[in-house]
Amino acid sequence: MLVDKFQVDSPDVEYGADHITSQYNYANTKVDRDANGKWIVKPIQSKYEFRTSTKLPKLGVMLVGWGGNNGSTLTAGVLANKHGITWMTKDGLKQPNYFGSLTQAATLRLGNYKGEEVFTPFKSLLPMVKPEEIVFGGWDISSHNLADAMERAQVLDWELQRQLVPHMKEQVPLPGIYDPDFIAANQDTRADNIIKGTRSEQVEQVRQQIRTFKEEQKVDKVIVLWTANTERYSNVMNGLNDTAENLLASIERDETEVAPSSLYAVACIKEGVPFINGAPQNTFVPGLVDYAVQKNVLIAGDDFKSGQTKMKSVLVDFLVGAGIKPTSIVSYNHLGNNDGMNLSAPQTFRSKEISKSNVVDDMVASNSILYKPGEHPDHVVVIKYVPNVGDSKRAMDEYMSEIFMGGHNTISMHNVCEDSLLAAPIILDLVLLAELTSRIQFKEEGKELHGFHPVAVLLSYLAKAPLVPDGTPVVNALSKQRAMLENTFRACVGLYPENNMMLEFK
């Protein structure tokens, strides 16, 4: 049973004119060791208050790489939903939807009604901006308008594209920052829409573009997301980008090792605008994270978790959790879109290889019965550019595991996925959840209300290589990431985490 609307009936929850306030008992476990070396595990509870603003802003979303496959596909998809555009294919009439979006197409359990499980849409848990009300804008190094960019991407059915052209042909990306040293040389033919000047001048121009967009579109809040080309890794060096002060000084000196994505992020932080990195490069060098924390501006990343890596974060979690020992993971991909073309350069592929390879680390570390200290499965990632397949990426994986009494188990998987159609809903979720989390404040008993840490751990579910604050465990297991996000939002309306004990039926 699906329930679209509900209200929590609890003395600990108050629905005000502008806020939902929840008094919440946070149950946790403290692990300690006494003087004799004995491990002590103690259940504890802490009292928290959550306060969520229910006033929804007019939201502007600026995409870096707006004219790419992801940006044009997301814009087209939201417009199709907004205008109710249908289209015919050889399989029949198609309706617009948001399949693949956690916020728009997923549900969560509320409880049980007379023996029947009751669920609600994820978006119904807390007030959330509607996708159709988002104002899109952004940058691209290509001057194609969004209609031409959509045609170039070759992602959507032609009959749908044809109906979207009138809505998209007037949407033209702003000039973007282009540095050929950070992306593949094969991107130079697209680069006809570029911000000129030194790095410092480029940052100031991006800041002005954000201000102008906000003023012209009359939006209350802006979120910027990088969905442009994967860059090579930046060198992290003392005196260059190790602290906020050094990073800003390096930009003033026009240091060549400061990447375009980092320049956008700095501009956003200066403007107090959240910045999300949807690609695998190390945009968030130490100095940039330091700067975001100083200014208390949300940053999140890295790299969309869409297809092969999402499956990996589920399957390895299952295997290790079942006491089965993965010993080798080999992942092969080939794709033919511009992302694949850019990744054909070794320096940009290395960024993607790193983000894909680290996804199993926390799962392996969780079971030292299976793995000795320092032991890790062999893990190989290969990506090849094959123009003929276009946006329809092929991913082939082989998982070899050791099982009972020296036996072996091999799981082989062939995943064909339309790359941009998986990534677009993730972009939507990232910006909607980033906006929502910015309206939540909380406090432990006896302390002052405050927002979440600027490094947005709650968005980890959507990232291949989750960015976390220093000292925070990195969690890659998909089920744990979803539980963290869902249970935090449940706490905001006074609902306990789902424990699946179902004692009432035992």
XYZ file of C-alpha atoms in Angstrom:
506
model
C 0.000 0.000 0.000
C 1.324 3.420 -0.986
C 0.433 6.484 1.096
C 1.291 9.840 -0.519
C 0.691 11.991 2.552
C 0.910 11.333 6.256
C 1.422 13.126 9.561
C 3.324 11.818 12.559
C 1.233 11.729 15.742
C 3.739 12.078 18.566
C 4.287 14.421 21.525
C 7.885 14.707 20.310
C 6.923 16.133 16.910
C 5.540 19.613 16.265
C 4.284 20.856 12.903
C 4.663 24.641 12.959
C 3.878 27.302 10.390
C 7.421 27.284 8.977
C 9.157 24.313 10.611
C 8.835 20.680 11.611
C 10.488 20.159 15.011
C 11.367 16.721 16.341
C 12.730 15.657 19.731
C 14.668 12.487 18.994
C 16.380 9.789 21.060
C 19.461 8.652 19.170
C 20.382 5.085 20.111
C 24.009 4.139 19.538
C 26.689 1.781 20.831
C 29.875 2.831 22.588
C 32.851 0.486 22.338
C 35.647 0.788 24.898
C 38.406 -1.222 26.542
C 39.091 -1.410 30.261
C 42.466 -1.428 32.062
C 42.672 -5.223 31.746
C 42.174 -5.168 27.987
C 38.581 -6.413 28.148
C 36.295 -5.051 25.463
C 33.210 -3.274 26.826
C 30.195 -2.640 24.576
C 27.622 -0.265 26.013
C 24.265 0.778 24.511
C 23.781 4.547 24.895
C 21.138 7.120 24.050
C 21.459 10.826 23.309
C 18.707 13.398 22.985
C 18.651 15.504 19.820
C 16.392 18.137 18.385
C 15.839 18.421 14.616
C 14.283 21.491 13.032
C 13.439 21.440 9.328
C 12.291 24.554 7.502
C 9.201 23.823 5.408
C 9.562 26.983 3.327
C 10.600 25.843 -0.139
C 12.835 28.191 -2.150
C 12.716 28.877 -5.838
C 15.753 26.800 -6.780
C 18.282 27.517 -9.489
C 20.643 24.763 -10.622
C 23.739 25.648 -12.618
C 25.504 22.741 -14.291
C 29.135 22.894 -15.356
C 28.936 20.953 -18.616
C 25.286 21.879 -19.180
C 25.599 21.143 -22.905
C 27.021 17.656 -22.396
C 25.132 14.365 -22.499
C 24.149 14.454 -18.827
C 23.182 18.119 -18.683
C 21.096 18.114 -21.856
C 19.433 14.801 -20.938
C 18.468 15.976 -17.446
C 17.102 19.274 -18.748
C 15.128 17.476 -21.448
C 13.751 14.930 -18.984
C 12.542 17.539 -16.519
C 10.931 19.548 -19.327
C 9.183 16.429 -20.669
C 7.753 15.772 -17.207
C 6.807 19.416 -16.723
C 4.886 19.627 -20.004
C 3.539 16.065 -19.997
C 5.179 15.248 -23.332
C 4.526 11.722 -24.617
C 6.157 10.061 -27.601
C 5.768 6.985 -29.760
C 8.443 4.327 -30.165
C 8.391 0.905 -31.834
C 7.406 -0.431 -28.389
C 4.390 1.862 -28.086
C 3.497 5.125 -26.370
C 5.960 6.331 -23.726
C 5.187 8.566 -20.750
C 7.765 10.816 -19.037
C 8.960 9.635 -15.628
C 11.753 9.955 -13.096
C 12.754 6.295 -12.903
C 16.227 5.960 -11.419
C 15.702 8.842 -8.991
C 15.784 8.020 -5.286
C 13.796 11.122 -4.368
C 11.170 10.840 -7.120
C 10.745 7.121 -7.824
C 11.701 5.258 -4.625
C 9.639 4.485 -1.531
C 10.306 3.741 2.124
C 8.380 1.745 4.713
C 6.160 3.523 7.233
C 4.759 0.501 9.028
C 1.982 -2.071 8.852
C -1.781 -1.580 8.499
C -3.944 -4.635 9.242
C -1.274 -7.011 7.988
C -0.373 -5.006 4.881
C 2.932 -3.172 4.543
C 2.539 0.607 4.134
C 5.026 2.652 2.094
C 5.397 6.303 1.186
C 7.348 8.035 -1.614
C 10.803 9.133 -0.469
C 9.892 12.688 -1.478
C 6.939 12.643 0.956
C 9.081 12.214 4.055
C 10.066 15.906 4.180
C 9.029 18.937 2.078
C 11.107 18.912 -1.096
C 11.418 21.157 -4.155
C 9.604 19.747 -7.186
C 11.907 19.033 -10.155
C 9.577 20.874 -12.533
C 10.066 24.081 -10.538
C 13.866 24.081 -10.861
C 15.378 26.772 -13.080
C 18.326 25.314 -15.011
C 21.375 27.151 -16.288
C 25.096 26.656 -16.452
C 28.311 26.634 -18.416
C 29.839 24.697 -21.284
C 32.975 25.026 -23.358
C 30.773 24.262 -26.386
C 28.452 26.993 -27.658
C 25.696 24.586 -28.776
C 22.265 25.506 -27.515
C 20.545 22.812 -25.450
C 18.426 21.561 -28.369
C 21.514 21.044 -30.533
C 23.377 19.550 -27.575
C 20.529 17.080 -27.047
C 20.711 16.050 -30.705
C 24.492 15.709 -30.525
C 24.217 13.489 -27.444
C 22.016 10.921 -29.268
C 20.493 9.743 -25.993
C 16.740 10.379 -26.292
C 14.291 9.058 -28.908
C 13.994 11.341 -31.908
C 10.233 11.821 -31.556
C 10.777 13.101 -28.010
C 13.655 15.336 -29.086
C 11.542 16.875 -31.829
C 8.886 17.974 -29.323
C 11.482 19.331 -26.890
C 13.334 21.542 -29.392
C 11.017 24.582 -28.925
C 11.607 24.408 -25.153
C 15.394 24.070 -25.412
C 16.633 25.969 -28.457
C 16.796 29.284 -26.576
C 18.785 27.786 -23.689
C 22.452 28.548 -24.322
C 25.292 27.747 -21.898
C 27.492 30.464 -20.507
C 31.164 30.401 -21.528
C 33.138 27.932 -19.413
C 36.677 27.596 -18.092
C 38.858 25.508 -20.397
C 42.346 24.211 -19.687
C 43.530 21.587 -22.200
C 46.167 20.389 -19.743
C 43.466 18.866 -17.503
C 41.337 16.974 -20.047
C 41.968 14.906 -23.171
C 43.360 16.682 -26.229
C 40.435 15.327 -28.273
C 38.105 17.850 -26.574
C 39.658 20.861 -28.282
C 37.219 20.791 -31.229
C 34.299 21.431 -28.829
C 35.994 24.348 -27.056
C 34.517 27.442 -28.744
C 32.834 29.037 -25.715
C 35.578 29.912 -23.261
C 36.185 32.265 -20.345
C 39.420 34.131 -20.970
C 41.869 35.560 -18.474
C 43.974 34.475 -15.527
C 42.665 32.002 -12.963
C 41.814 34.822 -10.605
C 39.907 36.630 -13.360
C 38.096 33.405 -14.278
C 36.974 32.899 -10.682
C 35.621 36.443 -10.555
C 33.787 35.985 -13.852
C 32.149 32.773 -12.606
C 31.082 34.610 -9.442
C 29.503 37.329 -11.543
C 27.757 34.754 -13.746
C 26.226 33.142 -10.633
C 25.029 36.525 -9.332
C 23.563 37.460 -12.712
C 21.770 34.121 -13.046
C 20.295 34.459 -9.576
C 19.120 37.997 -10.250
C 17.737 37.421 -13.757
C 15.962 34.187 -12.891
C 14.760 35.542 -9.539
C 15.752 32.388 -7.677
C 16.200 32.232 -3.910
C 18.958 29.659 -3.874
C 21.554 28.371 -6.369
C 23.332 25.010 -6.407
C 26.236 24.325 -8.778
C 27.128 20.818 -9.941
C 30.069 19.663 -12.071
C 28.955 17.237 -14.792
C 31.647 18.236 -17.289
C 34.619 16.213 -18.505
C 36.689 14.147 -16.095
C 39.919 15.983 -15.376
C 43.287 14.492 -14.591
C 44.329 14.463 -10.950
C 45.872 17.672 -9.650
C 49.185 17.433 -7.873
C 48.760 18.124 -4.162
C 51.767 20.059 -2.876
C 52.701 22.033 0.211
C 52.479 25.729 -0.528
C 50.234 25.185 -3.553
C 46.881 23.773 -2.456
C 47.415 22.233 0.994
C 45.611 25.026 2.872
C 42.896 27.520 2.012
C 45.376 30.384 2.236
C 47.862 28.693 -0.100
C 45.176 27.695 -2.607
C 43.809 31.232 -2.851
C 47.333 32.609 -3.191
C 48.049 30.081 -5.969
C 44.990 31.279 -7.860
C 46.189 34.879 -7.526
C 49.597 33.807 -8.894
C 47.851 31.988 -11.776
C 49.475 28.669 -10.849
C 48.899 26.190 -13.671
C 48.238 23.244 -11.329
C 44.894 24.650 -10.128
C 42.209 22.771 -12.082
C 39.128 24.370 -13.673
C 36.807 22.348 -11.401
C 38.593 23.739 -8.352
C 38.202 27.268 -9.727
C 34.431 26.774 -10.015
C 34.361 25.403 -6.463
C 36.302 28.379 -5.098
C 33.960 30.786 -6.897
C 30.966 28.989 -5.350
C 32.421 29.078 -1.862
C 33.092 32.802 -2.215
C 29.434 33.232 -3.206
C 28.113 30.966 -0.456
C 26.747 28.547 -3.069
C 26.881 24.727 -2.637
C 29.176 22.921 -5.082
C 28.864 19.225 -5.992
C 31.514 17.341 -7.956
C 30.028 14.654 -10.197
C 33.337 13.538 -11.716
C 36.221 11.473 -10.265
C 39.069 13.987 -10.233
C 40.412 15.419 -6.956
C 38.628 18.758 -7.275
C 38.517 18.959 -3.491
C 42.223 19.325 -2.767
C 42.977 19.851 0.956
C 42.998 23.622 0.664
C 39.591 23.652 -0.976
C 38.029 21.480 1.726
C 39.682 23.746 4.293
C 38.168 26.806 2.602
C 34.649 25.292 2.431
C 34.781 24.419 6.132
C 36.008 27.910 7.032
C 33.153 29.510 5.081
C 30.604 26.824 6.064
C 29.564 26.185 2.439
C 28.313 22.760 1.349
C 30.570 20.655 -0.860
C 29.897 17.078 -1.963
C 31.258 14.384 -4.270
C 32.940 12.620 -5.886
C 31.746 10.951 -9.105
C 28.209 9.761 -9.833
C 27.541 6.226 -8.621
C 25.299 4.987 -11.408
C 25.912 1.570 -12.969
C 28.829 -0.795 -12.541
C 30.081 0.713 -9.276
C 26.593 0.771 -7.754
C 26.286 -2.964 -8.485
C 29.743 -3.532 -6.994
C 28.848 -1.721 -3.773
C 25.844 -4.047 -3.421
C 27.412 -7.346 -4.462
C 30.656 -7.098 -2.470
C 28.696 -6.015 0.601
C 26.501 -9.116 0.178
C 29.451 -11.484 -0.329
C 31.531 -10.219 2.593
C 28.425 -10.022 4.794
C 27.653 -13.651 3.948
C 31.126 -14.756 4.992
C 32.272 -15.298 1.398
C 35.725 -13.975 0.522
C 36.075 -12.059 -2.771
C 39.633 -12.587 -3.987
C 39.568 -10.801 -7.338
C 37.311 -8.264 -9.014
C 37.881 -7.462 -12.679
C 35.742 -4.725 -14.228
C 35.754 -3.962 -17.939
C 33.825 -1.130 -19.614
C 33.438 0.202 -23.103
C 31.363 3.174 -24.181
C 31.143 5.547 -27.111
C 29.907 8.881 -25.801
C 32.025 11.968 -25.165
C 32.788 10.767 -21.648
C 34.365 7.654 -23.143
C 36.253 9.769 -25.672
C 37.691 11.964 -22.923
C 38.569 8.928 -20.773
C 40.587 7.455 -23.641
C 43.436 9.717 -22.488
C 45.564 7.949 -19.837
C 45.683 10.912 -17.456
C 41.895 11.285 -17.267
C 41.312 7.518 -17.131
C 43.524 7.387 -14.034
C 41.041 9.636 -12.169
C 38.195 7.265 -13.022
C 40.265 4.191 -12.147
C 40.937 5.542 -8.656
C 37.285 6.377 -7.917
C 36.106 2.962 -9.148
C 38.814 0.971 -7.353
C 38.304 2.253 -3.799
C 34.636 1.319 -3.597
C 35.168 -2.023 -1.806
C 37.692 -0.887 0.821
C 35.346 -0.418 3.784
C 33.558 -3.703 3.090
C 36.834 -5.618 3.055
C 37.963 -3.863 6.247
C 34.733 -4.898 8.001
C 35.654 -8.604 8.096
C 39.093 -9.518 9.426
C 37.939 -13.133 9.699
C 38.181 -13.252 5.910
C 41.057 -10.843 5.337
C 44.386 -10.632 7.130
C 45.888 -7.187 7.840
C 46.928 -5.607 4.540
C 45.119 -8.231 2.459
C 42.812 -7.012 -0.286
C 41.142 -8.538 -3.348
C 42.905 -8.069 -6.680
C 40.940 -5.245 -8.300
C 41.350 -4.212 -11.938
C 39.355 -1.585 -13.846
C 39.515 -1.178 -17.645
C 37.685 1.438 -19.751
C 37.788 1.525 -23.551
C 36.338 3.980 -26.058
C 34.173 2.332 -28.749
C 32.296 5.034 -30.699
C 29.745 2.643 -32.211
C 27.972 1.912 -28.900
C 27.372 5.605 -28.153
C 25.767 6.263 -24.770
C 24.892 2.576 -24.318
C 27.748 1.553 -22.045
C 28.776 -2.091 -21.638
C 30.109 -3.215 -18.284
C 31.427 -6.718 -17.706
C 32.508 -7.881 -14.268
C 33.980 -11.069 -12.861
C 33.980 -11.683 -9.112
C 36.060 -14.614 -7.905
C 35.602 -15.666 -4.285
C 36.935 -18.285 -1.922
C 34.230 -20.381 -0.279
C 33.981 -23.350 2.127
C 36.982 -25.669 2.437
C 39.100 -24.061 -0.293
C 36.374 -24.014 -2.919
C 35.842 -21.208 -5.392
C 32.845 -19.297 -6.674
C 32.794 -17.077 -9.771
C 30.065 -14.576 -10.558
C 30.116 -13.033 -14.049
C 27.906 -10.069 -14.877
C 27.152 -8.299 -18.145
C 25.471 -4.926 -17.643
C 24.267 -2.850 -20.602
C 23.200 0.588 -19.416
C 22.399 3.882 -21.076
C 24.950 6.027 -19.321
C 23.316 9.452 -19.312
C 19.856 8.072 -18.503
C 21.322 6.596 -15.328
C 23.335 9.707 -14.446
C 20.607 12.330 -15.011
C 18.329 11.200 -12.137
C 21.363 11.078 -9.834
C 22.130 14.718 -10.650
C 18.522 15.558 -9.835
C 18.748 13.726 -6.499
C 22.033 15.403 -5.587
C 20.733 18.936 -6.039
C 17.367 18.238 -4.388
C 18.956 16.551 -1.383
C 21.634 19.229 -1.083
C 18.873 21.846 -0.989
C 16.860 19.890 1.558
C 19.787 19.276 3.909
C 20.532 23.005 3.901
C 17.106 23.551 5.534
C 17.754 21.146 8.402
C 19.252 22.205 11.717
C 19.854 19.986 14.715
C 21.481 19.943 18.117
C 22.408 17.608 20.896
C 20.764 18.334 24.252
C 22.358 21.352 25.916
C 23.933 22.698 22.715
C 23.035 25.233 20.026
C 21.232 24.492 16.770
C 23.494 24.158 13.743
C 23.454 22.782 10.217
C 25.204 19.686 8.947
C 28.966 19.676 8.385
C 29.853 21.464 5.110
C 31.281 18.217 3.710
C 27.955 16.582 2.880
C 28.344 12.958 3.979
C 24.574 12.410 3.624
C 24.968 12.493 -0.173
C 27.373 9.515 -0.144
C 24.679 7.201 -1.525
C 25.033 8.938 -4.881
C 28.848 9.066 -5.073
C 31.453 6.508 -6.154
C 34.135 8.002 -3.915
C 32.287 9.726 -1.053
C 33.881 12.896 0.294
C 33.892 12.869 4.102
C 35.327 15.140 6.807
C 38.619 14.181 8.450
C 38.077 11.454 11.021
C 34.781 10.265 9.533
C 34.619 6.638 8.353
C 34.167 6.240 4.598
C 31.128 4.055 3.888
C 30.699 2.641 0.375
C 28.189 -0.157 0.994
C 25.035 1.012 -0.781
C 22.575 -0.315 1.803
C 24.382 1.494 4.636
C 24.543 4.731 2.653
C 20.813 4.599 1.942
C 20.047 3.777 5.580
C 22.104 6.764 6.763
C 20.196 9.144 4.493
C 16.747 7.697 5.122
C 17.146 7.368 8.890
C 18.382 10.957 9.232
C 15.288 12.207 7.421
C 13.092 9.890 9.492
C 14.575 11.461 12.633
C 13.482 14.871 11.342
C 9.847 13.760 11.646
C 10.333 11.702 14.802
C 10.313 8.253 13.183
C 12.679 5.541 14.368
C 14.980 3.693 11.944
C 13.543 0.600 10.315
C 15.002 -2.335 12.314
C 13.085 -5.093 10.455
C 12.592 -7.052 13.715
C 8.777 -7.194 13.274
C 8.340 -8.412 16.844
C 4.600 -7.714 16.640
C 4.321 -10.725 14.331
C 6.582 -13.099 16.256
